[in-house]
CSV table of C-alpha atoms and ligand atoms in Angstrom, one decimal:
chain,number,residue,atom,x,y,z
T,16,MET,CA,95.4,74.8,111.2
T,17,ALA,CA,92.1,74.2,109.4
T,18,ASP,CA,91.8,75.4,105.8
T,19,GLY,CA,88.7,77.4,106.7
T,20,GLU,CA,90.8,79.6,109.0
T,21,TYR,CA,93.2,80.6,106.2
T,22,LYS,CA,92.8,84.1,104.9
T,23,PRO,CA,94.6,84.9,101.7
T,24,GLY,CA,96.6,88.0,102.1
T,25,LEU,CA,95.8,87.9,105.9
T,26,GLU,CA,92.8,90.0,105.1
T,27,GLY,CA,91.1,91.1,108.3
T,28,VAL,CA,93.5,89.2,110.5
T,29,PRO,CA,95.0,91.3,113.3
T,30,ALA,CA,98.8,91.1,113.2
T,31,THR,CA,99.4,93.4,116.2
T,32,ARG,CA,97.9,95.7,118.8
T,33,SER,CA,98.8,99.3,118.0
T,34,ASN,CA,97.8,102.8,119.1
T,35,ILE,CA,99.6,104.6,116.3
T,36,SER,CA,96.9,105.1,113.7
T,37,PHE,CA,93.2,104.3,113.2
T,38,VAL,CA,91.3,103.7,110.0
T,39,ASP,CA,87.6,103.3,109.4
T,40,GLY,CA,87.4,102.0,105.8
T,41,GLN,CA,83.6,102.4,105.6
T,42,ALA,CA,83.4,105.9,107.0
T,43,GLY,CA,86.6,107.1,105.3
T,44,ILE,CA,88.4,108.1,108.6
T,45,LEU,CA,92.1,108.2,109.2
T,46,GLU,CA,93.6,109.4,112.5
T,47,TYR,CA,97.2,109.5,113.8
T,48,ARG,CA,97.3,109.0,117.6
T,49,GLY,CA,93.6,109.8,117.6
T,50,ILE,CA,93.9,113.1,115.7
T,51,PRO,CA,92.1,113.2,112.3
T,52,ILE,CA,94.3,113.6,109.3
T,53,GLU,CA,92.2,116.7,108.3
T,54,GLU,CA,93.3,118.4,111.5
T,55,LEU,CA,96.9,117.5,111.1
T,56,THR,CA,97.1,118.6,107.5
T,57,ALA,CA,95.5,121.9,108.4
T,58,HIS,CA,97.6,122.8,111.5
T,59,SER,CA,100.7,120.6,111.8
T,60,THR,CA,104.0,120.1,109.9
T,61,PHE,CA,105.5,116.8,108.7
T,62,LEU,CA,108.2,116.8,111.4
T,63,GLU,CA,105.8,117.6,114.2
T,64,THR,CA,103.5,114.8,112.9
T,65,ALA,CA,106.5,112.5,112.8
T,66,TYR,CA,107.2,113.3,116.4
T,67,LEU,CA,103.6,112.6,117.3
T,68,LEU,CA,103.6,109.3,115.5
T,69,ILE,CA,107.0,108.1,116.9
T,70,PHE,CA,106.8,109.4,120.5
T,71,GLY,CA,103.1,109.2,121.0
T,72,LYS,CA,102.3,112.9,121.8
T,73,LEU,CA,102.4,116.3,120.2
T,74,PRO,CA,105.8,117.9,121.2
T,75,THR,CA,106.1,121.1,123.3
T,76,GLN,CA,107.8,124.0,121.5
T,77,SER,CA,111.2,123.1,122.9
T,78,GLU,CA,110.8,119.4,122.1
T,79,LEU,CA,109.9,120.3,118.6
T,80,ASP,CA,112.8,122.7,118.2
T,81,ASN,CA,115.2,120.1,119.6
T,82,PHE,CA,113.8,117.4,117.2
T,83,ASP,CA,113.9,119.7,114.2
T,84,GLN,CA,117.5,120.8,115.0
T,85,ALA,CA,118.6,117.1,115.4
T,86,VAL,CA,117.0,116.2,112.1
T,87,ARG,CA,118.7,119.1,110.3
T,88,SER,CA,122.1,118.1,111.9
T,89,HIS,CA,121.8,114.6,110.4
T,90,ARG,CA,121.0,115.6,106.8
T,91,ARG,CA,124.5,115.0,105.4
T,92,VAL,CA,125.6,111.4,104.5
T,93,LYS,CA,129.0,109.9,104.7
T,94,TYR,CA,131.1,110.2,101.6
T,95,ARG,CA,131.2,106.4,101.4
T,96,ILE,CA,127.5,106.4,100.9
T,97,ARG,CA,128.0,108.9,98.1
T,98,ASP,CA,130.6,106.7,96.6
T,99,MET,CA,128.3,103.7,96.8
T,100,ILE,CA,125.6,105.7,94.9
T,101,LYS,CA,128.2,106.7,92.3
T,102,SER,CA,128.5,103.0,91.4
T,103,PHE,CA,124.7,102.5,90.9
T,104,PRO,CA,123.5,102.2,87.3
T,105,GLU,CA,121.8,105.5,86.2
T,106,SER,CA,118.9,103.4,84.8
T,107,GLY,CA,118.3,101.7,88.2
T,108,HIS,CA,115.0,102.4,89.9
T,109,PRO,CA,115.4,105.0,92.7
T,110,MET,CA,113.5,102.7,95.0
T,111,ASP,CA,116.1,100.0,94.6
T,112,ALA,CA,118.8,102.7,95.1
T,113,LEU,CA,117.0,103.9,98.3
T,114,GLN,CA,116.6,100.4,99.7
T,115,THR,CA,120.3,99.7,99.1
T,116,CYS,CA,121.3,103.0,100.7
T,117,VAL,CA,119.1,102.4,103.8
T,118,ALA,CA,120.6,98.9,104.3
T,119,GLY,CA,124.1,100.4,103.7
T,120,LEU,CA,123.6,103.1,106.3
T,121,GLY,CA,123.2,100.3,108.9
T,122,MET,CA,126.9,99.4,108.5
T,123,PHE,CA,127.9,102.8,109.8
T,124,TYR,CA,125.7,102.8,112.9
T,125,PRO,CA,126.0,99.6,115.0
T,126,VAL,CA,122.8,98.3,116.7
T,127,ARG,CA,122.6,99.1,120.4
T,128,GLU,CA,120.2,98.4,123.2
T,129,ALA,CA,117.1,100.5,122.3
T,130,ASP,CA,117.7,103.1,125.0
T,131,PRO,CA,116.2,106.6,124.5
T,132,ASP,CA,119.4,108.1,123.2
T,133,TYR,CA,119.8,105.4,120.6
T,134,VAL,CA,116.2,105.6,119.6
T,135,PHE,CA,116.3,109.4,119.3
T,136,GLY,CA,119.5,109.3,117.2
T,137,THR,CA,118.2,106.5,114.9
T,138,VAL,CA,114.9,108.2,114.3
T,139,THR,CA,116.3,111.6,113.6
T,140,ARG,CA,119.1,110.2,111.4
T,141,LEU,CA,116.7,108.1,109.3
T,142,LEU,CA,114.2,110.9,108.9
T,143,ALA,CA,117.0,113.2,107.8
T,144,LYS,CA,119.0,111.0,105.5
T,145,LEU,CA,116.4,109.4,103.4
T,146,PRO,CA,115.6,112.7,101.5
T,147,THR,CA,119.3,113.4,101.1
T,148,MET,CA,119.9,109.9,99.6
T,149,VAL,CA,116.9,110.1,97.2
T,150,ALA,CA,118.0,113.6,96.0
T,151,MET,CA,121.7,112.5,95.8
T,152,PHE,CA,120.9,109.5,93.6
T,153,HIS,CA,118.7,111.7,91.4
T,154,GLN,CA,121.6,114.3,90.9
T,155,MET,CA,124.3,111.7,90.4
T,156,ARG,CA,122.4,109.6,87.8
T,157,GLN,CA,122.3,112.8,85.7
T,158,GLY,CA,126.1,113.1,86.1
T,159,ASN,CA,125.8,116.0,88.6
T,160,ASP,CA,127.4,116.5,91.9
T,161,PRO,CA,124.9,116.1,94.7
T,162,ILE,CA,123.5,119.4,96.0
T,163,PRO,CA,124.3,119.7,99.7
T,164,PRO,CA,121.4,120.2,102.1
T,165,ASP,CA,120.7,123.9,103.1
T,166,ASP,CA,120.3,124.1,106.9
T,167,SER,CA,118.3,127.3,106.6
T,168,LEU,CA,115.4,125.4,104.9
T,169,ASP,CA,112.8,123.3,106.6
T,170,HIS,CA,112.4,119.6,105.9
T,171,ALA,CA,110.1,119.8,102.8
T,172,ALA,CA,111.8,122.9,101.3
T,173,ASN,CA,115.2,121.4,101.7
T,174,PHE,CA,114.3,118.2,99.8
T,175,LEU,CA,112.8,120.2,96.9
T,176,TYR,CA,116.0,122.3,96.9
T,177,MET,CA,118.3,119.3,96.8
T,178,LEU,CA,116.3,118.0,93.8
T,179,SER,CA,116.3,121.1,91.7
T,180,GLY,CA,119.0,123.4,93.1
T,181,LYS,CA,116.4,126.2,93.4
T,182,LYS,CA,114.9,127.4,96.7
T,183,PRO,CA,111.2,126.6,96.4
T,184,ASP,CA,108.3,129.1,96.8
T,185,PRO,CA,107.4,128.5,100.5
T,186,TRP,CA,103.8,128.0,99.5
T,187,LEU,CA,104.8,125.1,97.3
T,188,ALA,CA,107.0,123.7,100.1
T,189,ARG,CA,104.0,123.8,102.4
T,190,ILE,CA,102.0,121.8,99.9
T,191,PHE,CA,104.7,119.2,99.7
T,192,ASP,CA,104.9,119.1,103.5
T,193,THR,CA,101.2,118.4,103.6
T,194,CYS,CA,101.7,115.5,101.2
T,195,LEU,CA,104.4,114.1,103.5
T,196,ILE,CA,101.9,114.3,106.4
T,197,LEU,CA,99.3,112.4,104.4
T,198,HIS,CA,101.7,109.6,103.6
T,199,ALA,CA,103.4,109.4,107.0
T,200,GLU,CA,101.4,106.4,108.4
T,201,HIS,CA,98.7,104.0,107.5
T,202,THR,CA,98.2,101.2,110.1
T,203,VAL,CA,99.5,97.7,109.2
T,204,ASN,CA,99.8,97.8,105.5
T,205,ALA,CA,102.2,95.5,103.5
T,206,SER,CA,105.4,97.5,104.1
T,207,THR,CA,104.7,98.2,107.7
T,208,PHE,CA,103.9,94.5,108.3
T,209,ALA,CA,107.2,93.6,106.5
T,210,LEU,CA,109.0,96.0,108.9
T,211,LEU,CA,107.3,94.4,111.9
T,212,VAL,CA,108.4,90.9,110.9
T,213,SER,CA,111.9,92.1,110.4
T,214,ALA,CA,112.0,94.2,113.7
T,215,SER,CA,110.6,91.2,115.6
T,216,THR,CA,113.7,89.2,114.8
T,217,LEU,CA,115.7,92.1,116.4
T,218,ALA,CA,117.3,92.9,113.0
T,219,SER,CA,118.7,96.5,113.0
T,220,PRO,CA,116.3,99.4,112.4
T,221,TYR,CA,118.2,100.0,109.1
T,222,SER,CA,117.6,96.4,108.0
T,223,SER,CA,114.0,96.6,109.1
T,224,LEU,CA,113.5,99.8,107.2
T,225,ALA,CA,115.2,98.5,104.1
T,226,THR,CA,112.7,95.6,104.2
T,227,ALA,CA,109.9,98.1,104.3
T,228,VAL,CA,111.3,100.2,101.4
T,229,GLY,CA,111.6,97.1,99.2
T,230,THR,CA,108.0,96.1,100.1
T,231,LEU,CA,106.7,99.6,99.3
T,232,SER,CA,108.2,99.5,95.8
T,233,GLY,CA,105.6,97.0,94.5
T,234,LEU,CA,103.0,98.1,92.0
T,235,LEU,CA,100.1,97.1,94.3
T,236,HIS,CA,101.5,99.3,97.1
T,237,GLY,CA,103.6,102.4,96.8
T,238,GLY,CA,104.5,101.8,93.2
T,239,ALA,CA,100.9,102.7,92.1
T,240,ASN,CA,101.4,106.5,92.2
T,241,GLN,CA,103.9,106.3,89.3
T,242,GLN,CA,101.5,104.1,87.3
T,243,VAL,CA,98.7,106.6,87.7
T,244,MET,CA,100.6,109.2,85.7
T,245,ARG,CA,101.4,106.6,83.1
T,246,LEU,CA,97.7,105.7,82.9
T,247,LEU,CA,96.6,109.4,82.5
T,248,ARG,CA,99.2,109.9,79.8
T,249,GLN,CA,98.1,106.8,77.9
T,250,ILE,CA,94.5,108.0,78.0
T,251,GLY,CA,95.6,111.3,76.6
T,252,SER,CA,92.3,113.2,76.5
T,253,VAL,CA,89.0,113.5,78.4
T,254,GLU,CA,87.1,112.0,75.4
T,255,ASN,CA,89.1,108.8,75.5
T,256,VAL,CA,88.5,108.1,79.2
T,257,ARG,CA,85.3,106.0,79.0
T,258,SER,CA,86.4,103.7,76.2
T,259,PHE,CA,89.9,103.3,77.7
T,260,ILE,CA,88.6,102.3,81.2
T,261,GLU,CA,85.9,100.0,79.7
T,262,GLU,CA,88.5,98.2,77.6
T,263,LYS,CA,90.9,97.8,80.5
T,264,LEU,CA,88.1,96.4,82.8
T,265,ALA,CA,86.9,94.1,80.0
T,266,LYS,CA,90.5,92.7,79.9
T,267,LYS,CA,90.3,92.3,83.8
T,268,GLU,CA,93.1,94.8,84.2
T,269,ARG,CA,93.3,97.1,87.3
T,270,ILE,CA,93.0,100.8,87.2
T,271,MET,CA,95.9,102.1,89.2
T,272,GLY,CA,95.1,104.5,92.0
T,273,MET,CA,91.7,102.9,92.5
T,274,GLY,CA,90.6,100.5,95.2
T,275,HIS,CA,92.0,99.8,98.6
T,276,ARG,CA,92.0,96.7,100.9
T,277,VAL,CA,90.6,98.8,103.8
T,278,TYR,CA,88.7,101.8,102.3
T,279,LYS,CA,85.4,101.0,100.6
T,280,VAL,CA,84.7,104.7,100.1
T,281,LYS,CA,87.0,107.4,98.8
T,282,ASP,CA,90.2,107.5,100.7
T,283,PRO,CA,90.2,110.6,102.9
T,284,ARG,CA,93.8,111.3,101.8
T,285,ALA,CA,92.7,111.4,98.2
T,286,THR,CA,90.1,114.0,99.1
T,287,ILE,CA,92.8,116.2,100.6
T,288,LEU,CA,95.2,115.6,97.8
T,289,GLN,CA,92.6,116.5,95.3
T,290,ARG,CA,92.0,119.9,97.1
T,291,LEU,CA,95.8,120.5,97.1
T,292,ALA,CA,95.9,119.7,93.3
T,293,GLU,CA,93.1,122.2,92.7
T,294,GLU,CA,94.9,124.9,94.7
T,295,LEU,CA,98.1,124.2,92.8
T,296,PHE,CA,96.5,124.3,89.4
T,297,GLU,CA,94.7,127.5,90.3
T,298,ARG,CA,97.9,129.2,91.2
T,299,TYR,CA,100.4,127.6,88.8
T,300,GLY,CA,98.3,126.9,85.8
T,301,HIS,CA,95.8,124.4,84.5
T,302,ASP,CA,96.8,120.8,83.9
T,303,LYS,CA,95.0,118.7,81.3
T,304,TYR,CA,95.9,115.5,83.2
T,305,TYR,CA,93.8,116.8,86.1
T,306,GLU,CA,90.8,117.0,83.9
T,307,ILE,CA,91.4,113.5,82.7
T,308,ALA,CA,91.8,112.3,86.3
T,309,LEU,CA,88.4,113.8,87.2
T,310,GLU,CA,86.8,112.0,84.3
T,311,VAL,CA,88.5,108.7,85.3
T,312,GLU,CA,87.1,109.2,88.8
T,313,ARG,CA,83.6,109.8,87.4
T,314,VAL,CA,83.7,106.8,85.1
T,315,CYS,CA,85.2,104.5,87.8
T,316,ALA,CA,82.6,105.6,90.3
T,317,GLU,CA,80.0,104.4,87.9
T,318,LEU,CA,81.7,101.1,86.9
T,319,LEU,CA,83.6,100.2,90.0
T,320,GLY,CA,81.8,102.2,92.8
T,321,PRO,CA,79.3,99.3,93.3
T,322,LYS,CA,82.3,97.1,94.3
T,323,GLY,CA,83.5,99.8,96.8
T,324,ILE,CA,86.4,100.8,94.6
T,325,TYR,CA,87.2,104.5,94.8
T,326,PRO,CA,90.3,106.7,94.4
T,327,ASN,CA,93.1,105.9,96.9
T,328,VAL,CA,95.9,108.0,98.1
T,329,ASP,CA,97.9,107.4,95.0
T,330,PHE,CA,95.3,108.7,92.6
T,331,TYR,CA,95.9,112.4,93.0
T,332,SER,CA,99.4,112.4,94.6
T,333,GLY,CA,101.2,111.9,91.3
T,334,LEU,CA,99.5,115.0,89.8
T,335,VAL,CA,100.6,117.1,92.7
T,336,TYR,CA,104.1,115.8,92.6
T,337,ALA,CA,104.4,116.3,88.9
T,338,LYS,CA,103.3,119.9,89.3
T,339,LEU,CA,106.0,120.3,92.1
T,340,GLY,CA,108.6,119.3,89.5
T,341,ILE,CA,109.3,115.9,91.0
T,342,PRO,CA,110.2,113.3,88.4
T,343,GLU,CA,107.8,110.4,88.1
T,344,ASP,CA,110.2,107.6,89.2
T,345,LEU,CA,110.7,109.6,92.4
T,346,PHE,CA,107.1,109.5,93.4
T,347,THR,CA,107.5,106.2,95.4
T,348,PRO,CA,110.7,107.3,97.1
T,349,VAL,CA,108.9,110.4,98.2
T,350,PHE,CA,106.2,108.1,99.7
T,351,ALA,CA,109.1,106.4,101.5
T,352,ILE,CA,110.5,109.7,102.8
T,353,ALA,CA,107.2,110.3,104.4
T,354,ARG,CA,106.3,106.8,105.5
T,355,VAL,CA,109.6,106.5,107.4
T,356,ALA,CA,107.8,108.3,110.2
T,357,GLY,CA,105.2,105.6,110.5
T,358,TRP,CA,107.7,102.8,110.1
T,359,LEU,CA,109.8,104.1,112.9
T,360,ALA,CA,106.8,104.5,115.1
T,361,HIS,CA,105.9,100.8,114.5
T,362,TRP,CA,109.6,99.8,115.0
T,363,ARG,CA,109.5,101.3,118.5
T,364,GLU,CA,106.1,99.9,119.3
T,365,GLN,CA,107.1,96.4,118.2
T,366,LEU,CA,110.2,96.4,120.3
T,367,SER,CA,108.3,97.7,123.4
T,368,ASP,CA,106.4,94.3,123.5
T,369,ASN,CA,108.3,92.1,121.1
T,370,ARG,CA,107.3,88.6,120.0
T,371,LEU,CA,108.9,87.0,117.0
T,372,PHE,CA,106.5,86.7,114.1
T,373,ARG,CA,106.2,83.0,113.1
T,374,PRO,CA,102.9,82.3,111.4
T,375,THR,CA,101.8,78.9,110.4
T,376,GLN,CA,100.6,77.5,107.0
T,377,VAL,CA,98.0,75.2,105.5
T,378,TYR,CA,100.2,72.4,104.0
T,379,THR,CA,98.8,71.3,100.6
T,380,GLY,CA,101.6,69.0,99.4
T,381,GLU,CA,102.2,65.3,99.4
T,382,ARG,CA,103.4,63.2,102.4
T,383,GLN,CA,105.8,60.3,102.9
T,384,GLN,CA,107.0,60.0,99.3
T,385,ARG,CA,109.7,57.7,98.2
T,386,TYR,CA,113.0,59.1,96.9
T,387,ILE,CA,113.1,58.2,93.2
T,388,PRO,CA,116.7,57.6,91.8
T,389,ILE,CA,117.4,59.9,88.9
T,390,GLU,CA,117.6,57.0,86.3
T,391,GLU,CA,114.0,55.9,87.2
T,392,ARG,CA,112.5,59.4,86.7
T,393,GLY,CA,110.4,59.7,83.5
S,409,LIG,N1,90.7,98.3,89.1
S,409,LIG,C1,89.8,97.4,88.7
S,409,LIG,N2,89.2,96.5,89.5
S,409,LIG,C2,89.6,96.4,90.8
S,409,LIG,C3,90.6,97.3,91.3
S,409,LIG,C4,91.1,98.3,90.4
S,409,LIG,N3,92.1,99.1,90.8
S,409,LIG,N4,90.8,97.0,92.6
S,409,LIG,C5,90.0,96.0,92.9
S,409,LIG,N5,89.3,95.6,91.8
S,409,LIG,C6,88.3,94.6,91.7
S,409,LIG,C7,88.9,93.2,91.5
S,409,LIG,O1,89.2,92.9,90.2
S,409,LIG,C8,87.9,92.3,92.2
S,409,LIG,O2,86.8,92.2,91.3
S,409,LIG,P1,86.0,90.8,91.2
S,409,LIG,O3,85.4,90.6,92.6
S,409,LIG,O4,85.0,91.0,90.1
S,409,LIG,O5,87.0,89.7,90.9
S,409,LIG,C9,87.4,93.2,93.3
S,409,LIG,O6,87.6,94.5,92.9
S,409,LIG,C10,88.1,92.9,94.6
S,409,LIG,O7,89.5,92.9,94.4
S,409,LIG,P2,90.6,92.4,95.4
S,409,LIG,O8,91.8,92.1,94.6
S,409,LIG,O9,90.0,91.3,96.2
S,409,LIG,O10,90.7,93.6,96.3
S,409,LIG,P3,92.0,93.9,97.2
S,409,LIG,O11,91.4,94.3,98.6
S,409,LIG,O12,93.0,92.8,97.2
S,409,LIG,O13,92.6,95.1,96.5
S,409,LIG,C11,94.3,96.6,95.9
S,409,LIG,C12,93.3,96.1,97.0
S,409,LIG,C13,94.9,98.0,96.4
S,409,LIG,C14,95.4,95.6,95.7
S,409,LIG,C15,93.5,96.8,94.6
S,409,LIG,O14,92.4,97.7,94.8
S,409,LIG,C16,94.4,97.3,93.5
S,409,LIG,O15,95.1,96.5,92.8
S,409,LIG,N6,94.4,98.6,93.2
S,409,LIG,C17,95.3,99.2,92.2
S,409,LIG,C18,96.7,99.4,92.7
S,409,LIG,C19,96.7,100.6,93.6
S,409,LIG,O16,96.2,101.7,93.4
S,409,LIG,N7,97.4,100.4,94.8
S,409,LIG,C20,97.6,101.4,95.8
S,409,LIG,C21,96.9,101.1,97.0
S,409,LIG,S1,97.0,102.4,98.2
C-alpha cells in the first residue's frame, strides 16, 4: 500500500455499507433509518427507536408491545453477576465495571446460530440488562443492596428508579428517554467500528459489545461528557470563561464537548439537548453551570468556529444528566445504555453480510537485520 493512501484515524475511509443511520456533517443532519432525529425525539420512545434501528422499521403496536414486554422480562440479572459486582473495587470506574459485566454475561448465554429467536433474545436481554448492571454497581459501591427493577415503570423511568430508589416524575423520565434516543446511534464511530471488527470474527455479541463499551470509555469518545462538567466547574463563573478558554487553547489543550470528526457545524443532538436543558432549568430551577456553558459556546464559536469546531453531543448532555440526579461518573455508562441499540443494529447488519476485517499497514521499520548476540549490544 502506498503511503499516500494511508489516512490516519481512517478519516473519510468507508469501513462498511450501512443503512442504519445517516449523517451530513456540513448541514448538521442525523437520521435513523431515514427519519430525522428531530422527528424521533418529538414522537418516539427509546425502545421504539431501538426497534427501528435494530429491525429496520417502525414496529406495529403489537410488535412494540411484545418487544417492550420482552425487555421488561429480561431486566433482572443472575445472582452470580451480582456477586461478581460485589467484588469490584468501589473506586473502579463504572465503565470498567460495565465492560466486565457485559463480557461476563456472555458466559451465561452461549452463542448460537444467529436465527431470529436468538437475535430477538440477545437484543432484548442486552437492552434490558445494561441499565440494571449500571444501577447495581452504583448501589453496591455505596454499600447498598441493589434496587430491583420495577416492572410497572417504562425503560427510562425504571433506570432512574434503580439509581435513586424514588419513582421519577414522568416528565423527567421522558426527558431522560429523549436523551437515550439522541445517543442511540451514530454511524461508524470508534466504538461501533470496534464492535464491527469484533463481530466480524464471529465473537459472541457479548464480547463484541464489551469491546464497544471499552472503546466508548475513552476521553475522545464517550468519556468527554464527564469531562465537560469538570471543565464547567473548573471555570466556576461566567466572568472566567474567556481567560480560561484562551489559556487552554494557548497551551494547545482541547475543550471537551467541542469539535467532531464529522460535524463541522453544531451537532444537531447538541441543539436538542440544549433545548431539553432549558426546559429542565425552567421547571426545576436555574443552574449556574448552564450560564457558564452558554458563554463557553459563545467564546468557542469566536475562537474555534473558523476551524469548524462547535458543540458536540457531549457538551449539553452532562448538564441535563446532572439535573436528573445522575452522578457524573455514570454519564458515559448512560451513553452506553443508549448506544447499545445502535451497536446491536450494527452487529446484525455485519453478520448479514460478513467479511472478516483485516486491514493492511504501511510498514515503516527496517528490513533484513542481523540478530545481534546480547554481549555485542552496546
Ligand atoms: N478544542 C480545541 N481545539 C480543537 C478541538 C477542541 N475540542 N477539537 C479539535 N480542535 C482543533 C485541533 O487542535 C486542530 O487544530 P490545528 O489544526 O490548529 O492543529 C483542529 O481542531 C483539527 O483537530 P483534529 O484533531 O484533526 O480533529 P478530529 O477530527 O480528530 O477531532 C475530536 C475530533 C472529537 C477528537 C476532537 O474535536 C476533540 O478532541 N474534541 C474534544 C473531545 C470530545 O468532545 N469528544 C466527543 C466527541 S462526540
